[in-house]
Short mmCIF file of C-alpha atoms in Angstrom, two decimals:
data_model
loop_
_atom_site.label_atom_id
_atom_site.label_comp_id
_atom_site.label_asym_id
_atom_site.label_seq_id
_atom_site.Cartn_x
_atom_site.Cartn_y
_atom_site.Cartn_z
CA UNK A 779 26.90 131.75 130.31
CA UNK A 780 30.12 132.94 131.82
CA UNK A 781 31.85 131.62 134.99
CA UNK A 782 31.25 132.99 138.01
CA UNK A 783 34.70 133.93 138.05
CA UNK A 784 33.66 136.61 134.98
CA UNK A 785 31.39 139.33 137.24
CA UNK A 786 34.47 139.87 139.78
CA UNK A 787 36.54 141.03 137.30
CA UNK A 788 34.40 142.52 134.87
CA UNK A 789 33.50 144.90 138.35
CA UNK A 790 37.15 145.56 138.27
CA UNK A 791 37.39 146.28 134.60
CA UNK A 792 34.61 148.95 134.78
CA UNK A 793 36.64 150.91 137.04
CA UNK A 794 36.56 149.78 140.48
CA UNK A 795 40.09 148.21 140.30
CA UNK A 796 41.65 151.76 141.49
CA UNK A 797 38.82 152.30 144.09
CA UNK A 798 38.33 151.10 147.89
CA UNK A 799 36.06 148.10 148.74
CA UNK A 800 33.01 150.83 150.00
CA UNK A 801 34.05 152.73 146.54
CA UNK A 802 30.92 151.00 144.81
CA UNK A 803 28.40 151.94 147.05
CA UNK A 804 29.08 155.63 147.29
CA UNK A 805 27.13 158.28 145.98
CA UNK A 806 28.42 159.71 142.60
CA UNK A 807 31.87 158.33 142.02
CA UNK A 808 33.12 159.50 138.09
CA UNK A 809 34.10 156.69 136.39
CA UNK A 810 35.90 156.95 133.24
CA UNK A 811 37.41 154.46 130.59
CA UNK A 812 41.09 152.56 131.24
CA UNK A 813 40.69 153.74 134.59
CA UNK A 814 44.70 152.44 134.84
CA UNK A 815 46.28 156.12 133.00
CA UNK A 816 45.44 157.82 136.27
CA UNK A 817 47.36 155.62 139.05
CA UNK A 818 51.31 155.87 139.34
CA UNK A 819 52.72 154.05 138.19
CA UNK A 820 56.58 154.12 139.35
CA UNK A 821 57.74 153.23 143.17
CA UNK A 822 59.26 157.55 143.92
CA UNK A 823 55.91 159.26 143.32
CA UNK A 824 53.64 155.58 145.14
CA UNK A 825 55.72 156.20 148.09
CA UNK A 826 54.79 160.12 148.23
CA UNK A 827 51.18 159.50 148.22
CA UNK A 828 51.18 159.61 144.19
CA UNK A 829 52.31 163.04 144.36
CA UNK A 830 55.17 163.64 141.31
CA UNK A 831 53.96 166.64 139.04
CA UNK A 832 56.34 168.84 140.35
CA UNK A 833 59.43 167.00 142.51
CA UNK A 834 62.53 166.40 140.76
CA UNK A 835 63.05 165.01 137.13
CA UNK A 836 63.82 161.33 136.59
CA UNK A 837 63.21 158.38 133.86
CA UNK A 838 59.39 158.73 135.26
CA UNK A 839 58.62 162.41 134.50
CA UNK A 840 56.79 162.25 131.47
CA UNK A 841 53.98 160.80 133.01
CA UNK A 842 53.54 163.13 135.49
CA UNK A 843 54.70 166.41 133.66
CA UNK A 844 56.60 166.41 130.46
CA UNK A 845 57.76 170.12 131.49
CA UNK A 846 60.11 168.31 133.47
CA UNK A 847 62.22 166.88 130.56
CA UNK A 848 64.22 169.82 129.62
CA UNK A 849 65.76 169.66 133.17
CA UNK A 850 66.52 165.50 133.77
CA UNK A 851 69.79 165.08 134.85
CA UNK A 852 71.49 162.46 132.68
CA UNK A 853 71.97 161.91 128.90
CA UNK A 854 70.60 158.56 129.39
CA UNK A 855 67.88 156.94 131.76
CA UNK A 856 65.70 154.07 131.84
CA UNK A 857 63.33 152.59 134.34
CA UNK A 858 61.27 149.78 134.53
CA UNK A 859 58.71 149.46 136.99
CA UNK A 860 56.07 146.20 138.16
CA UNK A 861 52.92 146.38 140.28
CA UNK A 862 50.91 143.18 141.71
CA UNK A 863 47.80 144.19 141.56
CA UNK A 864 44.98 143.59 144.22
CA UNK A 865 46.96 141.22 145.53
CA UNK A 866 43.87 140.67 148.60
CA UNK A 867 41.88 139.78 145.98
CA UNK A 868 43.70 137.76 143.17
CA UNK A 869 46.98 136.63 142.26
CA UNK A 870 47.37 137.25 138.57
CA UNK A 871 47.25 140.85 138.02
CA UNK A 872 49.46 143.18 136.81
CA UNK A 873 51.03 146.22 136.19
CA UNK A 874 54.64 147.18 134.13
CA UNK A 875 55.76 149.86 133.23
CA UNK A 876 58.76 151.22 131.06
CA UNK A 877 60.39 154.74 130.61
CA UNK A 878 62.97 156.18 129.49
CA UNK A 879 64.61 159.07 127.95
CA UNK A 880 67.44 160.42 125.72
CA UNK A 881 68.28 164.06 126.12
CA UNK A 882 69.20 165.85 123.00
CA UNK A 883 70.88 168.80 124.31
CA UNK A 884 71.10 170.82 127.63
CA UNK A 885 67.77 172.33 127.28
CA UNK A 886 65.76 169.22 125.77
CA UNK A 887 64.83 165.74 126.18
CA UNK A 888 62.93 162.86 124.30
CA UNK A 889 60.89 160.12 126.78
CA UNK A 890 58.61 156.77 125.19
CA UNK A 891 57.13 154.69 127.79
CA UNK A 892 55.19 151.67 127.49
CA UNK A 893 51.79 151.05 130.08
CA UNK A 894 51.15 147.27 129.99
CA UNK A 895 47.96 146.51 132.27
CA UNK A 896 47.69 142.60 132.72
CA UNK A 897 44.05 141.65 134.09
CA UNK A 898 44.82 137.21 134.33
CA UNK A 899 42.99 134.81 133.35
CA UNK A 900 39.25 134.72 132.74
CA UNK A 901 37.10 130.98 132.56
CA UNK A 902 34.58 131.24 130.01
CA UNK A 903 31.50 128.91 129.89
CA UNK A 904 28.50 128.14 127.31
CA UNK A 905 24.81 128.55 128.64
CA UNK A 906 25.16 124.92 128.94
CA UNK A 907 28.16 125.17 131.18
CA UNK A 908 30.22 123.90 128.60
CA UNK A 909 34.06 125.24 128.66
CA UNK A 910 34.46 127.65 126.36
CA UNK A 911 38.31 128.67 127.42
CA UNK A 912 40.37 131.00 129.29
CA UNK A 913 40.80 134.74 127.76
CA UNK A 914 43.73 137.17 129.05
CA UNK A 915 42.38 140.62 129.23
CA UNK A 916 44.76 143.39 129.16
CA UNK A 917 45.30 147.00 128.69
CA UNK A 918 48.11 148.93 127.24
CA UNK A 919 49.59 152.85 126.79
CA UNK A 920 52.28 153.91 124.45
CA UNK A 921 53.35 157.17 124.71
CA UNK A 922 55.98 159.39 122.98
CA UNK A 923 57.34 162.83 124.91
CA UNK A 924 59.19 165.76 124.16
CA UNK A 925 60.54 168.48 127.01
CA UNK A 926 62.22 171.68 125.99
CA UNK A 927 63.48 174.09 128.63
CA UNK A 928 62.50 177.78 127.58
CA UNK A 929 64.78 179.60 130.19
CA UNK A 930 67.02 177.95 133.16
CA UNK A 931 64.13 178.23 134.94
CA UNK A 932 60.83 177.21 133.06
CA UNK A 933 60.28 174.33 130.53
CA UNK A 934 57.14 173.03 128.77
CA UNK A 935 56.37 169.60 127.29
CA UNK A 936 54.37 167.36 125.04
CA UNK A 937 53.00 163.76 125.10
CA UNK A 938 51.46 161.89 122.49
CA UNK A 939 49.66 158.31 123.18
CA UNK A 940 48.13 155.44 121.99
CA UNK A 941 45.77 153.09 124.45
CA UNK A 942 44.26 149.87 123.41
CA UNK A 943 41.82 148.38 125.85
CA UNK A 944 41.02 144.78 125.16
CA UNK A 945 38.31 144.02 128.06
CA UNK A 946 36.51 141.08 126.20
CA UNK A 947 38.23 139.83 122.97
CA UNK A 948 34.65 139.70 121.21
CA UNK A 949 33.70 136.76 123.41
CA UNK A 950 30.45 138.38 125.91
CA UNK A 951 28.67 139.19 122.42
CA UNK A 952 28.93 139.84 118.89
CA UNK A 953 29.28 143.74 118.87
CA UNK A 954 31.93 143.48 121.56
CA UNK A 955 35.76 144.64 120.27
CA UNK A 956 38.73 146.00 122.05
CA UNK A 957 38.69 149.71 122.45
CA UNK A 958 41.39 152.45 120.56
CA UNK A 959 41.91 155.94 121.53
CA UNK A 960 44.67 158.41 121.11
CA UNK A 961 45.00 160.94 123.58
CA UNK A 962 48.23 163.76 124.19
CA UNK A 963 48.77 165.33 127.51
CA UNK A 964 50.86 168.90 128.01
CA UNK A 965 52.88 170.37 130.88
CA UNK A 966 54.65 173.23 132.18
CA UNK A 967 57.29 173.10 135.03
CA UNK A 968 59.64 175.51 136.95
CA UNK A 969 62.16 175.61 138.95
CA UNK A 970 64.22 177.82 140.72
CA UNK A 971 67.19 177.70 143.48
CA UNK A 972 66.34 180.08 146.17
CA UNK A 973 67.95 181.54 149.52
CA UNK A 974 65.70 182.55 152.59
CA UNK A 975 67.64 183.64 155.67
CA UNK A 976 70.23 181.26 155.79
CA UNK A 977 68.66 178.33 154.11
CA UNK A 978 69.24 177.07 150.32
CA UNK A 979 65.79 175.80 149.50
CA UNK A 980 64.54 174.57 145.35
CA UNK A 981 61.47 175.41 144.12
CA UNK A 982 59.40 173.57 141.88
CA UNK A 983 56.12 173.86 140.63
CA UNK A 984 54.15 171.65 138.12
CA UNK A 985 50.92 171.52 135.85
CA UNK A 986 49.80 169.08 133.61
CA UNK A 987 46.64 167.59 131.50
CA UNK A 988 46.80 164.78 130.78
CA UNK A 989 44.46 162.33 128.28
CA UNK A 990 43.16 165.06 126.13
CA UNK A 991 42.18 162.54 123.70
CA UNK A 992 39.05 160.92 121.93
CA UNK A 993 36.27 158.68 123.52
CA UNK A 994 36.91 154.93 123.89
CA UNK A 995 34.59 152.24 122.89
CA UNK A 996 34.29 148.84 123.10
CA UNK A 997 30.90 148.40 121.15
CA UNK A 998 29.69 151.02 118.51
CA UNK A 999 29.67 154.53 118.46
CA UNK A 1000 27.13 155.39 120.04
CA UNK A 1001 28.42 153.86 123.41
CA UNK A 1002 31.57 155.59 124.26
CA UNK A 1003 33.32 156.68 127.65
CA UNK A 1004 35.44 159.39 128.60
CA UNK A 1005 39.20 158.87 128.45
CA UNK A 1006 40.16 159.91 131.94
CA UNK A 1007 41.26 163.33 131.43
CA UNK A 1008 42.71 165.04 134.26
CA UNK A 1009 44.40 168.49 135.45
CA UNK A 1010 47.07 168.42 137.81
CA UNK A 1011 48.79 170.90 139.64
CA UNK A 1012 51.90 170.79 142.39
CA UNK A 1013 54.72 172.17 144.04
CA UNK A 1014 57.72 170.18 145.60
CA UNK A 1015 59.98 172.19 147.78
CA UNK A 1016 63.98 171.08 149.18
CA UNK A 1017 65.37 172.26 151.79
CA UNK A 1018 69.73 171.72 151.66
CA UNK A 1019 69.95 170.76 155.02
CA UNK A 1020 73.81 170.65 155.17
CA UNK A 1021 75.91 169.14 152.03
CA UNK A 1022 75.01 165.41 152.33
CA UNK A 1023 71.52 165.98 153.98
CA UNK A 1024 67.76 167.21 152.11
CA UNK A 1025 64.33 166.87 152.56
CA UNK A 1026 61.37 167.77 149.75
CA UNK A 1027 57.60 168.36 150.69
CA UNK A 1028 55.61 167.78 147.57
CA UNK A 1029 51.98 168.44 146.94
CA UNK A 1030 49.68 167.43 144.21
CA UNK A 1031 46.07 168.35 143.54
CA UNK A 1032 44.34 166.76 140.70
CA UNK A 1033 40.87 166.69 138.98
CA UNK A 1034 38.78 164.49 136.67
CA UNK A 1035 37.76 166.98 133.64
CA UNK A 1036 34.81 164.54 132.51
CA UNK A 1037 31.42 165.49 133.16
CA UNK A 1038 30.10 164.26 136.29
CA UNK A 1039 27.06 162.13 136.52
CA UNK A 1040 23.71 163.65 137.20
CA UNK A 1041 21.19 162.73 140.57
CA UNK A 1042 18.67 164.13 142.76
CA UNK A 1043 18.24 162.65 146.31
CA UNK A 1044 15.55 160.76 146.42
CA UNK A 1045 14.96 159.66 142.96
CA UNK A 1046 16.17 156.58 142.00
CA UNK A 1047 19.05 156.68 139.05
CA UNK A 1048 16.74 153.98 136.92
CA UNK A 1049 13.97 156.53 136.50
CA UNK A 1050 13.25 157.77 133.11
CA UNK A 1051 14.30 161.46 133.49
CA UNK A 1052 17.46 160.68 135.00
CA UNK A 1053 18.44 157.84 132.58
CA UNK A 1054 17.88 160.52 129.49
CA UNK A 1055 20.04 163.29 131.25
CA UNK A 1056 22.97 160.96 132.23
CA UNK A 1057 22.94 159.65 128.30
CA UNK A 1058 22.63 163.73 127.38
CA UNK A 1059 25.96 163.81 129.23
CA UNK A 1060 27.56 160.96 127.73
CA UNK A 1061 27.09 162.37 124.48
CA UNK A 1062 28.96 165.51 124.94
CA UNK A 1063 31.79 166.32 122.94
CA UNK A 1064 35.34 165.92 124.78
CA UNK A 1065 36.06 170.20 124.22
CA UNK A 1066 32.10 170.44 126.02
CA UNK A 1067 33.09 167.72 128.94
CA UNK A 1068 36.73 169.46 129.70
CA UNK A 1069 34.72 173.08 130.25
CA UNK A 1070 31.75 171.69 131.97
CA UNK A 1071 33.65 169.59 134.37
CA UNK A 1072 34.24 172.68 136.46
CA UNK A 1073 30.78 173.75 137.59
CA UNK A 1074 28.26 170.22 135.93
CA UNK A 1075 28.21 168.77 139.56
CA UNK A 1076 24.57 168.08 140.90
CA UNK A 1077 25.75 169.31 143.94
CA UNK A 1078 27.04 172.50 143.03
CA UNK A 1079 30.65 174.09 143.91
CA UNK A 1080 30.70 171.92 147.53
CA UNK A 1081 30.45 168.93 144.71
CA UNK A 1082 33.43 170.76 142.82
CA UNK A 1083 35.61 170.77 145.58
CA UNK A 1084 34.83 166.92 146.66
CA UNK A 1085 36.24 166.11 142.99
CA UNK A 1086 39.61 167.23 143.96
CA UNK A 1087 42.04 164.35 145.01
CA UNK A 1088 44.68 165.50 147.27
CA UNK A 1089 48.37 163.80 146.92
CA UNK A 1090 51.21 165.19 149.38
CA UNK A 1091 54.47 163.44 150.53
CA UNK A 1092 57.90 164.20 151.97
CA UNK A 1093 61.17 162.71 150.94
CA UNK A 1094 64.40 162.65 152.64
CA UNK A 1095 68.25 161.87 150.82
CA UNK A 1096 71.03 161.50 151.99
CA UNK A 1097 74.14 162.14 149.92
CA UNK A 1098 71.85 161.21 147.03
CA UNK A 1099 72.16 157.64 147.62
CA UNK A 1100 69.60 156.76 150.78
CA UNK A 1101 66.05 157.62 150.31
CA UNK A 1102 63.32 157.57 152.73
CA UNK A 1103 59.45 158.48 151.56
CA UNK A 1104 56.21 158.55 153.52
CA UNK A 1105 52.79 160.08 151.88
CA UNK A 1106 49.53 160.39 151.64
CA UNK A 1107 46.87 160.12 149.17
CA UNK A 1108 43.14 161.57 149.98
CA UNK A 1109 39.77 160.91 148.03
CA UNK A 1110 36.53 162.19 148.74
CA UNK A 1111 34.10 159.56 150.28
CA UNK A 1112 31.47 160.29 148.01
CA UNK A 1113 34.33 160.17 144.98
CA UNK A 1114 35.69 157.31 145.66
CA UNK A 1115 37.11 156.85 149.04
CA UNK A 1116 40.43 156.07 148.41
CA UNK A 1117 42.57 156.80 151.11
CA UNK A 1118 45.77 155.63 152.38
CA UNK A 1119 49.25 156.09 153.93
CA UNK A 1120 52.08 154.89 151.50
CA UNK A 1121 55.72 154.05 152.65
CA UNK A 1122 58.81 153.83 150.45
CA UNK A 1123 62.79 154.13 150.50
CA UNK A 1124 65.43 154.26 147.72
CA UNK A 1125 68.73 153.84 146.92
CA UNK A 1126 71.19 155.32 144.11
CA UNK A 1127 74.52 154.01 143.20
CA UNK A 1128 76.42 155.25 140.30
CA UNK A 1129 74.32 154.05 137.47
CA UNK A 1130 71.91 151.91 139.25
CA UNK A 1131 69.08 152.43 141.67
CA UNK A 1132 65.64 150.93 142.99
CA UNK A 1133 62.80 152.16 144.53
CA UNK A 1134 60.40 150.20 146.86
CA UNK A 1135 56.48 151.55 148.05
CA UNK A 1136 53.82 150.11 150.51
CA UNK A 1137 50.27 150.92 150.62
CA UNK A 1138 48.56 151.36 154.08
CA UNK A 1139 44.75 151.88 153.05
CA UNK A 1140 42.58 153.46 155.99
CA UNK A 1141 39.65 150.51 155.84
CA UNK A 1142 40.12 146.79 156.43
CA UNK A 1143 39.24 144.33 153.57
CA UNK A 1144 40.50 147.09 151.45
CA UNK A 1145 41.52 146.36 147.47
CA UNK A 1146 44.38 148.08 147.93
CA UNK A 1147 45.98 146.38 150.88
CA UNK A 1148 49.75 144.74 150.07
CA UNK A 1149 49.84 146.81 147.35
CA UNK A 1150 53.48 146.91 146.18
CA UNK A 1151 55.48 148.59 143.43
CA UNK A 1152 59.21 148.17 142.48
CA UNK A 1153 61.01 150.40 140.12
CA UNK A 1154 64.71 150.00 138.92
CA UNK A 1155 66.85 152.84 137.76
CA UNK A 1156 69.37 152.57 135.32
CA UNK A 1157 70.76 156.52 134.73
CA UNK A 1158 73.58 156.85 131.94
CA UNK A 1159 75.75 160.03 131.71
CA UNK A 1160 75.65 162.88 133.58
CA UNK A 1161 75.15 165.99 132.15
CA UNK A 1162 78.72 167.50 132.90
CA UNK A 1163 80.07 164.61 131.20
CA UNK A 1164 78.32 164.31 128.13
CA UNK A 1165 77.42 168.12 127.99
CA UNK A 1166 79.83 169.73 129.57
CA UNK A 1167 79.22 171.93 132.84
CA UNK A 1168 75.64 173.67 132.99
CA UNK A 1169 74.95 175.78 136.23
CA UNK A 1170 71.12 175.53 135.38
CA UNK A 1171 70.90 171.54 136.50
CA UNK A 1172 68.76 170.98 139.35
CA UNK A 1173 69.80 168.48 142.27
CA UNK A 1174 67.61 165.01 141.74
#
C-alpha cells in the first residue's frame, strides 16, 4: 500500500500539474503524456502570457520556434532558467531549464537545451504499512536545434529530442518502467522592418510543431499516450517609439494535435460503448491523431475552436536594458481552465541579464498561484563583432 502522500502526486503526474484546481472536473480536458513540454519554460515568454513563437530571438528560441535561430543576435548565449512548482501545494517541486546556442555564421545557429522536471519526494509503504522508502520522480527533455536563415527575412528550423519520464521507478507494480520517446519539432519565422506613416514598426511572425514524436509508455505496448504534440502560430509586432523607447504586442495561438476523447451527454464515460471507442482512439497511429485532431471533437467545430489556447502579451524596453511585461494566457473551461494574468520585468547589461515572472490565476485555491520563474542571461559577442556588420539583424 502506498502513502497517502502517493494519490496527490500521482494526480499531478497524470497531467493535472499544468491545469487549474476545477481543471479535473471539467468536461473533456485532452490530456497527453509529460504534460511539462508544453509550459514555458523561461521568465520573457511566462511574463507575456506564454506567448514567444514569434517575438524576438534569444538563448530561449528553440523551444518556441527554431526558425528563429538564423536571426539571434550574438555569437554566444546561454540561459538558465528555475521554476518552483505548485508552490500552494508543495514545496519540493521543480522545474530547470538550460539553453543555449552557438551561431555558426550570419545566417545560422546551433541551440541544445536540457528540460529537467523534478516531482520531490514520494513515501512508499507495504500493505502492511511497513516503510518501503522515499522515490524521486522526475522528468527530463534533451533537445538538439538547428536555425538557418533562407533570406534576410525568413528562416526555418529543426529540433530533435529525447524525453525520459520516470513516474514510478518500477515500484507501484511489476510491469511499471520509466517511459522513452523521441520526438523533433519544426519552425518557420519571419521578420521584416517596416515603415507606416511615420512610424518604424518590426514584424514578426512564427509557426511551429512541436513533439512530432512516438507514443510514450510506462507499461507495455499496448498502453501508450500521446506525446503532446502541438501547432503554434504568432505574430509579435514593435513599434520604435523614439531611439531609446519600444513596445512589442505578441500573440500566440496554439493547439493540441492528439485526438480528443470521445462522450455523449448523458452517458456515463464507464459504459461499455464508450470505453471501446476511447481505446479505438488511443490506438491510432501518431500520422492518424495529427490529421484527426482537427475535426475528432464530439462536439463538432464549436469543440475545435474551444481547443485553441490563446497566449498574448506586451513588452516594453527601454534602451534595451529595462524591461517591463504584462500578459495573458486563456484556456477553455471545458479544456482546462487555465487562466491567468502574468507579470514580469527584465534587465540587460552588457553580457548579463535576468528575467523575473508572476502568475495571477483568475480562481482562488488555484495550483498555479505564486508561481515564479527566474531566468539569467549570459549573451557573448555581438554579431558586428564577431561577424562583422550585417544590416539584416533584428533589434532584441
Amino acid at each position: 500500500m502506498i502513502s497517502p502522500k502517493l494519490p496527490l502526486r500521482f494526480a499531478l503526474l497524470s497531467g493535472v500539474l499544468s491545469l487549474s484546481a476545477s481543471a479535473v472536473a471539467q468536461q473533456n480536458t485532452i490530456t497527453t503524456a509529460v504534460p511539462i513540454l508544453t509550459l514555458s519554460p523561461d521568465s520573457r515568454s511566462a511574463a507575456l502570457g506564454e506567448a514567444g513563437v514569434a517575438i524576438s530571438p534569444d538563448a530561449n528560441s528553440s523551444y518556441y520556434n527554431a526558425g528563429k535561430l538564423g536571426f539571434v543576435p550574438n555569437k554566444y548565449s546561454v540561459s538558465p532558467s528555475y521554476t518552483p512548482w505548485l508552490r500552494s501545494i508543495t514545496d519540493d517541486m521543480g522545474l530547470a531549464y538550460l539553453s543555449g546556442y552557438y551561431k555558426l555564421g550570419q545566417r545560422s545557429a546551433l541551440a541544445a537545451s536540457l528540460m529537467y522536471f523534478d516531482l520531490g519526494s514520494i513515501s512508499l509503504r507495504s500493505s502492511q504499512n511497513q516503510p518501503l522508502g522515499n522515490f524521486n520522480p522526475k522528468e527530463y527533455a534533451v533537445s538538439v536545434s538547428y536555425g538557418q536563415k533562407l533570406s534576410d527575412n525568413f528562416g526555418v528550423g529543426v529540433t530533435a529530442r529525447y524525453i525520459r519520464s520516470n513516474l514510478t521507478g518500477g515500484n507501484l507494480g511489476t510491469d511499471a518502467k520509466p517511459g522513452n520517446a523521441a520526438a523533433v519539432d519544426l519552425g518557420v519565422y519571419y521578420n521584416k522592418d517596416l515603415t507606416i506613416g511615420t512610424g518604424e514598426y518590426n514584424l514578426g511572425l512564427g509557426a511551429s510543431v512541436s513533439n512530432i514524436g512516438n507514443k510514450i509508455t510506462y507499461t507495455n505496448p499496448q498502453q501508450a499516450d500521446f506525446l503532446p504534440t502541438n501547432l503554434k502560430l504568432g505574430t509579435a509586432i514593435t513599434r520604435e517609439l523614439d531611439a531609446y523607447n519600444k513596445i512589442t504586442l505578441a500573440f500566440d495561438a496554439n493547439k493540441l494535435l492528439v485526438p480528443t476523447p470521445y462522450y455523449e451527454v448523458g452517458v456515463p464515460m464507464n459504459d461499455p460503448r464508450i470505453l471501446q471507442r476511447n481505446a479505438d482512439i488511443a490506438n491510432k497511429s501518431i500520422v492518424s491523431g495529427i490529421l484527426g485532431s482537427f475535426s475528432d471533437a464530439p462536439g463538432g467545430a464549436k469543440e475545435e475552436l474551444q481547443e485553441i489556447n490563446l497566449s498574448t502579451g506586451i513588452e516594453y524596453w527601454y534602451n534595451d536594458l529595462l524591461a517591463v511585461r504584462a500578459g495573458y494566457f486563456y484556456e477553455n473551461k471545458n479544456k482546462g481552465d487555465r487562466q491567468y494574468l502574468s507579470f514580469g520585468a527584465g534587465v540587460r547589461y552588457q553580457v548579463f541579464g535576468v528575467d523575473g515572472a508572476y502568475l495571477v490565476p483568475n480562481q482562488r485555491n488555484n495550483p498555479l498561484a505564486q508561481t515564479i520563474r527566474v531566468s539569467l542571461h549570459f549573451n557573448f559577442n555581438k554579431l558586428e563583432e564577431a561577424f562583422g556588420p550585417s544590416d539584416s539583424t533584428p533589434a532584441n
